[in-house]
Amino acid sequence: MPRDKTIRLQYFANLREQRGCSDEEVTTRAETADELYDELVERHDFDQPKSSLRVAINDEFRDWSSELESDDRVVFIPPVSGG
Amino acid sequence: MFRVVSDPIEDHRDEVALRDESLGAVITFEGRVRDENNGKTVTRLDYEAYEDLAENETETIFEEAEDRFDVGNVAAFHRVGELKPGELAFWVGVSAGNRDPAFKGCRYVVDEIKRRVPVWKKEHYADGSSKRINFSKKS
């Protein structure tokens, strides 16, 4: 049985606007970044398709299948537009 | 070195040492806010960055440029916050032994930062509307 973990989420760009905040802590049983995003879509109606996002864990780009640990800092990265 | 700054980039460029007596070419790129996009008058751009990841990813891009093009020194700044047309949003400087690796290295760093580094802009127009811009949708 998966255990509850505390994940620190940070939001940028359109995800920040949709969520209405820049960061929050969530308690989740999601085992991977992929499962966590699905959970957030259900909770907050995010309309950004997963295929257009990347995921960062603890300030590094990682695979969607990466396993989450308690206290990880997770950021879903919308398409970038710097420069 | 790469830094995200919230004050003018012009105030930081002196912190960068690109020149070296063994390096004969220095190329710098300035990305400035345009007053027009897709036929609409732009009044302001809002930039935000995921600073820690932006720094990590840009350092990776610098290492790639060093491996591929034999560049000497590389530095870049990206500004965040509210910028007006004409203001400097993005700056890259590359030095190398001669012009070919300097031009190529600078082009590579500019393109890869725009493509990969987590910075986002939102355009505000004279008609009161605003829009998020995705790099994938424009050249």
Tab-separated table of C-alpha atoms in Angstrom:
chain	number	residue	atom	x	y	z
A	1	MET	CA	0.000	0.000	0.000
A	2	PRO	CA	1.532	3.385	-0.973
A	3	ARG	CA	2.253	5.675	1.955
A	4	ASP	CA	1.306	9.337	2.209
A	5	LYS	CA	4.082	11.731	1.227
A	6	THR	CA	4.388	15.472	1.481
A	7	ILE	CA	5.378	17.111	-1.812
A	8	ARG	CA	6.353	20.744	-2.243
A	9	LEU	CA	4.854	22.053	-5.484
A	10	GLN	CA	5.803	25.238	-7.244
A	11	TYR	CA	3.779	26.719	-10.115
A	12	PHE	CA	4.819	28.993	-12.965
A	13	ALA	CA	3.167	30.768	-15.900
A	14	ASN	CA	-0.298	29.488	-16.866
A	15	LEU	CA	-0.289	26.771	-14.174
A	16	ARG	CA	0.388	29.428	-11.522
A	17	GLU	CA	-2.480	31.524	-12.890
A	18	GLN	CA	-4.863	28.553	-12.992
A	19	ARG	CA	-3.945	27.407	-9.493
A	20	GLY	CA	-4.040	30.943	-8.107
A	21	CYS	CA	-0.828	30.518	-6.112
A	22	SER	CA	2.923	30.064	-6.650
A	23	ASP	CA	3.529	27.172	-4.288
A	24	GLU	CA	1.843	24.763	-1.935
A	25	GLU	CA	2.457	21.555	-0.016
A	26	VAL	CA	0.307	18.577	-0.882
A	27	THR	CA	-0.144	15.209	0.747
A	28	THR	CA	-0.377	12.495	-1.853
A	29	ARG	CA	-0.110	8.783	-2.449
A	30	ALA	CA	1.061	9.320	-6.033
A	31	GLU	CA	4.183	7.252	-6.607
A	32	THR	CA	5.450	9.044	-9.712
A	33	ALA	CA	5.432	12.556	-11.175
A	34	ASP	CA	3.032	11.246	-13.792
A	35	GLU	CA	0.498	10.094	-11.194
A	36	LEU	CA	0.866	13.337	-9.275
A	37	TYR	CA	0.009	15.449	-12.319
A	38	ASP	CA	-3.091	13.317	-12.984
A	39	GLU	CA	-4.141	13.930	-9.400
A	40	LEU	CA	-3.653	17.702	-9.758
A	41	VAL	CA	-5.655	17.767	-12.998
A	42	GLU	CA	-8.539	16.167	-11.123
A	43	ARG	CA	-8.188	18.513	-8.157
A	44	HIS	CA	-7.658	21.796	-10.003
A	45	ASP	CA	-8.950	21.263	-13.565
A	46	PHE	CA	-5.577	22.084	-15.122
A	47	ASP	CA	-6.101	22.134	-18.889
A	48	GLN	CA	-2.425	21.977	-19.888
A	49	PRO	CA	-1.911	18.606	-21.627
A	50	LYS	CA	0.771	16.474	-20.034
A	51	SER	CA	2.404	16.010	-23.445
A	52	SER	CA	3.262	19.736	-23.521
A	53	LEU	CA	4.815	19.778	-20.042
A	54	ARG	CA	8.138	18.706	-18.617
A	55	VAL	CA	8.754	17.821	-15.012
A	56	ALA	CA	11.505	18.911	-12.638
A	57	ILE	CA	12.253	17.270	-9.308
A	58	ASN	CA	14.578	19.052	-6.880
A	59	ASP	CA	15.648	21.546	-9.562
A	60	GLU	CA	16.551	19.022	-12.268
A	61	PHE	CA	14.616	17.841	-15.306
A	62	ARG	CA	13.457	14.269	-14.724
A	63	ASP	CA	11.359	11.563	-16.405
A	64	TRP	CA	7.628	11.405	-15.787
A	65	SER	CA	8.096	7.906	-14.395
A	66	SER	CA	10.500	9.154	-11.691
A	67	GLU	CA	9.468	7.992	-8.233
A	68	LEU	CA	8.613	10.651	-5.694
A	69	GLU	CA	10.007	10.851	-2.181
A	70	SER	CA	8.579	12.818	0.706
A	71	ASP	CA	9.763	16.465	0.746
A	72	ASP	CA	10.624	16.458	-2.973
A	73	ARG	CA	10.224	19.808	-4.704
A	74	VAL	CA	8.202	19.154	-7.867
A	75	VAL	CA	7.566	21.634	-10.679
A	76	PHE	CA	5.560	20.942	-13.819
A	77	ILE	CA	7.146	23.068	-16.525
A	78	PRO	CA	4.822	24.666	-19.121
A	79	PRO	CA	6.249	25.386	-22.597
A	80	VAL	CA	9.009	27.944	-22.074
A	81	SER	CA	9.184	31.330	-23.800
A	82	GLY	CA	12.308	33.112	-22.611
A	83	GLY	CA	14.567	35.353	-24.648
B	1	MET	CA	28.144	32.292	-15.408
B	2	PHE	CA	24.397	32.718	-15.800
B	3	ARG	CA	22.103	34.806	-13.659
B	4	VAL	CA	18.447	35.723	-13.528
B	5	VAL	CA	18.176	39.394	-12.514
B	6	SER	CA	15.278	41.670	-11.667
B	7	ASP	CA	17.126	44.941	-12.282
B	8	PRO	CA	18.644	46.179	-15.583
B	9	ILE	CA	21.101	43.747	-17.189
B	10	GLU	CA	23.250	46.767	-18.134
B	11	ASP	CA	24.107	47.103	-14.425
B	12	HIS	CA	25.529	43.564	-14.349
B	13	ARG	CA	27.514	43.214	-17.551
B	14	ASP	CA	30.675	44.506	-15.923
B	15	GLU	CA	30.617	41.444	-13.652
B	16	VAL	CA	31.397	39.284	-16.673
B	17	ALA	CA	34.957	38.628	-17.844
B	18	LEU	CA	34.775	37.431	-21.456
B	19	ARG	CA	38.107	38.766	-22.642
B	20	ASP	CA	41.418	37.008	-22.380
B	21	GLU	CA	44.640	37.638	-24.291
B	22	SER	CA	44.410	34.167	-25.874
B	23	LEU	CA	40.892	34.831	-27.191
B	24	GLY	CA	40.622	36.875	-30.394
B	25	ALA	CA	36.831	37.061	-30.820
B	26	VAL	CA	34.034	38.252	-28.552
B	27	ILE	CA	30.397	38.006	-29.711
B	28	THR	CA	27.533	39.415	-27.665
B	29	PHE	CA	23.806	39.063	-28.274
B	30	GLU	CA	21.136	41.429	-26.940
B	31	GLY	CA	17.498	40.348	-26.903
B	32	ARG	CA	15.282	43.410	-26.475
B	33	VAL	CA	11.530	43.828	-26.055
B	34	ARG	CA	9.812	44.678	-29.351
B	35	ASP	CA	6.926	47.148	-29.519
B	36	GLU	CA	4.981	44.940	-31.936
B	37	ASN	CA	4.090	41.262	-32.299
B	38	ASN	CA	1.696	39.695	-34.819
B	39	GLY	CA	0.363	43.119	-35.776
B	40	LYS	CA	-0.448	44.176	-32.210
B	41	THR	CA	1.199	47.027	-30.312
B	42	VAL	CA	3.075	45.651	-27.296
B	43	THR	CA	3.128	47.879	-24.213
B	44	ARG	CA	4.804	45.542	-21.699
B	45	LEU	CA	6.246	42.066	-21.243
B	46	ASP	CA	6.126	40.223	-17.921
B	47	TYR	CA	8.905	37.673	-17.485
B	48	GLU	CA	9.156	35.019	-14.777
B	49	ALA	CA	11.744	32.276	-14.246
B	50	TYR	CA	12.232	29.114	-12.249
B	51	GLU	CA	15.586	30.395	-11.157
B	52	ASP	CA	17.324	27.321	-9.697
B	53	LEU	CA	16.473	25.083	-12.654
B	54	ALA	CA	17.229	27.912	-15.115
B	55	GLU	CA	20.724	28.187	-13.654
B	56	ASN	CA	21.311	24.419	-13.712
B	57	GLU	CA	20.063	24.012	-17.276
B	58	THR	CA	22.030	27.002	-18.576
B	59	GLU	CA	25.236	25.666	-17.038
B	60	THR	CA	24.577	22.421	-18.963
B	61	ILE	CA	24.119	24.431	-22.190
B	62	PHE	CA	27.404	26.274	-21.549
B	63	GLU	CA	29.203	22.932	-21.138
B	64	GLU	CA	27.676	21.689	-24.402
B	65	ALA	CA	28.858	24.851	-26.196
B	66	GLU	CA	32.366	24.382	-24.792
B	67	ASP	CA	32.432	20.749	-25.985
B	68	ARG	CA	31.076	21.470	-29.469
B	69	PHE	CA	32.621	24.776	-30.496
B	70	ASP	CA	35.822	25.290	-28.558
B	71	VAL	CA	34.571	28.506	-27.006
B	72	GLY	CA	36.576	30.290	-24.322
B	73	ASN	CA	34.286	32.111	-21.896
B	74	VAL	CA	30.478	32.115	-21.897
B	75	ALA	CA	28.083	34.229	-19.856
B	76	ALA	CA	24.399	35.113	-19.958
B	77	PHE	CA	21.733	37.075	-18.099
B	78	HIS	CA	17.969	36.920	-18.253
B	79	ARG	CA	15.874	39.628	-16.726
B	80	VAL	CA	12.550	38.990	-14.965
B	81	GLY	CA	9.708	41.329	-13.999
B	82	GLU	CA	7.918	43.946	-16.066
B	83	LEU	CA	9.780	45.221	-19.131
B	84	LYS	CA	8.899	47.950	-21.600
B	85	PRO	CA	9.658	47.977	-25.350
B	86	GLY	CA	13.338	48.655	-25.967
B	87	GLU	CA	14.494	47.189	-22.669
B	88	LEU	CA	17.120	44.466	-22.540
B	89	ALA	CA	15.562	41.110	-21.568
B	90	PHE	CA	18.283	38.623	-22.453
B	91	TRP	CA	22.029	38.897	-22.970
B	92	VAL	CA	24.608	36.319	-24.056
B	93	GLY	CA	28.355	36.816	-24.440
B	94	VAL	CA	30.796	34.288	-25.888
B	95	SER	CA	34.509	34.549	-26.513
B	96	ALA	CA	36.734	32.171	-28.486
B	97	GLY	CA	40.104	31.930	-30.197
B	98	ASN	CA	38.637	33.297	-33.419
B	99	ARG	CA	35.317	34.341	-34.938
B	100	ASP	CA	33.927	31.038	-36.200
B	101	PRO	CA	33.581	29.243	-32.837
B	102	ALA	CA	32.517	32.521	-31.216
B	103	PHE	CA	29.616	33.071	-33.670
B	104	LYS	CA	28.577	29.412	-33.610
B	105	GLY	CA	28.858	29.129	-29.851
B	106	CYS	CA	26.840	32.299	-29.289
B	107	ARG	CA	24.114	31.141	-31.691
B	108	TYR	CA	23.956	27.762	-29.942
B	109	VAL	CA	23.699	29.250	-26.461
B	110	VAL	CA	21.000	31.776	-27.486
B	111	ASP	CA	18.916	29.119	-29.265
B	112	GLU	CA	19.203	26.495	-26.530
B	113	ILE	CA	18.393	28.933	-23.706
B	114	LYS	CA	15.277	30.014	-25.585
B	115	ARG	CA	14.301	26.400	-26.241
B	116	ARG	CA	15.054	24.771	-22.875
B	117	VAL	CA	15.477	27.172	-19.984
B	118	PRO	CA	12.413	27.705	-17.762
B	119	VAL	CA	11.607	31.365	-18.390
B	120	TRP	CA	8.152	32.540	-19.425
B	121	LYS	CA	6.810	35.748	-20.898
B	122	LYS	CA	3.382	37.288	-21.094
B	123	GLU	CA	2.709	40.037	-23.618
B	124	HIS	CA	0.454	42.974	-22.818
B	125	TYR	CA	-1.013	44.979	-25.710
B	126	ALA	CA	-2.199	48.543	-26.244
B	127	ASP	CA	-5.802	47.306	-26.613
B	128	GLY	CA	-5.735	46.001	-22.999
B	129	SER	CA	-5.480	42.313	-23.889
B	130	SER	CA	-2.628	39.978	-22.943
B	131	LYS	CA	-1.277	36.653	-24.118
B	132	ARG	CA	1.215	33.994	-23.089
B	133	ILE	CA	3.772	33.333	-25.796
B	134	ASN	CA	5.209	29.885	-26.431
B	135	PHE	CA	8.556	29.612	-28.108
B	136	SER	CA	7.306	26.523	-29.988
B	137	LYS	CA	4.710	28.659	-31.774
B	138	LYS	CA	7.073	31.302	-33.128
B	139	SER	CA	10.397	31.422	-34.853
